[in-house]
Amino acid sequence: MMRLRREDPRVVGSFRLHRRLGAGGMGVVYLGSDRRGQRVALKVIRPDLAEDQEFRSRFAREVSAARRIRGGCTARLVAADLEAERPWFATQYVPGPSLHDKVAEEGPLTAAQIASIGAALSEGLVAVHEAGVVHRDLKPSNILLSPKGPRIIDFGIAWATGASTLTHVGTAVGSPGFLAPEQVRGAAVTPATDVFSLGATLAYAATADSPFGHGSSEVMLYRVVHEEPHLQGVPDALAPLVRACLAKDPEERPTTLQLSMRLKEIASREAHGMGEPRPPAQRARTERPTGRLAEGYADQRAERRTGGGVPTPPPQGPGQGQSHGGQGGKAPQSGPHSRPSSPRNTGSRGPGSTAGRTGGRPAPRTTGTGRRPSRPDPKLMRQRLIVFVVVTLIVALGIALAQKL
């Protein structure tokens, strides 16, 4: 806040002015209060605009539309005088820094903070658009972070849905870098126009910069229309949604209701430390053998489930080595679908075969089916041993008692 200057009024309507809150393209904003002590933000229109009858007529329609807005995310209109020498209007005073000042002083916000603020703003825009109003100048400096949540302020250039965005030919209304392409072209504004500005505002909250960089007004407006936004630094959870908001075609942008629901989901997930859900990883195709080796793989899987012995590998064709360590031909070659060989993987292959021998030791004894007999379950053996010992002790104790009797 700044002290009042010598040229500043001290009283406007029924409000006493105390401080300067800021100045913009339409006029100066003051902190004032009424007789009951209610504080307001009161904007007094610039003298040159006050002399423009076209502006006065439009301003009267905008104030009328602002009165219809009902929502907790906007600063409520308290009073206005459209017939004064310098028209003015007063809105509810919202304590707290602007989003612009917050990011400028403390740096980019977290994904959870951005999603939470964005969800509240989207919900507020739903109420604004239901009243038939488009803000047209949504930007970080027009969003106040109050203790009760973010508030949208400065509907000074808001306009009815479908109206042109040009005050005069070739002059766009709004702030470069946050304007929608249709505003730059002078086309009709729609609720999608505010969605674009909200996307640029969320990008600023994440990166402390406009998604279209810096430069003169002409350069910035050209980038908005012809270049893609720079979203490097925007959290992964938010980047796709922000990019959708910044689509050049208004029809491709999400609605404010869709935006509100999606941002609430992201805010909830980020607040609980949960990232974006990922699809289950696909198994590599080489995990299971194909072709002739598939039968042996299936037998091994079935044998492991039943607890039986290890099945023999599928028969090998002529020319494939069967001996280890260079005995009797080429050593077996491993391929992308082969499984490593071991003494347990080899069994009897018929009379006279040396495939089951390793280092001169006899191959493990197998059953008539070519499979090794299953080993007793160690856990079951321990249980049987305990039962045997307990029964033996009981019998011995019974015999001892019988002899005493």
Coordinates of C-alpha atoms in Angstrom, one line a residue, residues 1-2 11 92 103-105 194 203 233 301 336 339 357 382 386 393 405:
M1 CA 0.0 0.0 0.0
M2 CA 1.0 3.6 -0.6
V11 CA -13.8 10.8 -0.1
Q92 CA -15.1 -6.2 -1.2
V103 CA 5.6 -16.0 -6.9
A104 CA 7.9 -13.0 -7.4
E105 CA 8.9 -13.0 -3.8
D194 CA -10.8 -17.1 -19.7
A203 CA 2.1 -21.8 -16.0
G233 CA 9.3 -26.4 -15.4
R301 CA 6.0 -74.1 -15.0
P336 CA 17.3 -64.7 -26.3
R339 CA 17.4 -70.8 -20.4
R357 CA 26.9 -86.5 -17.0
R382 CA 10.1 -82.1 11.1
I386 CA 8.1 -84.1 16.6
L393 CA 7.6 -90.0 25.5
L405 CA 1.2 -99.5 40.3

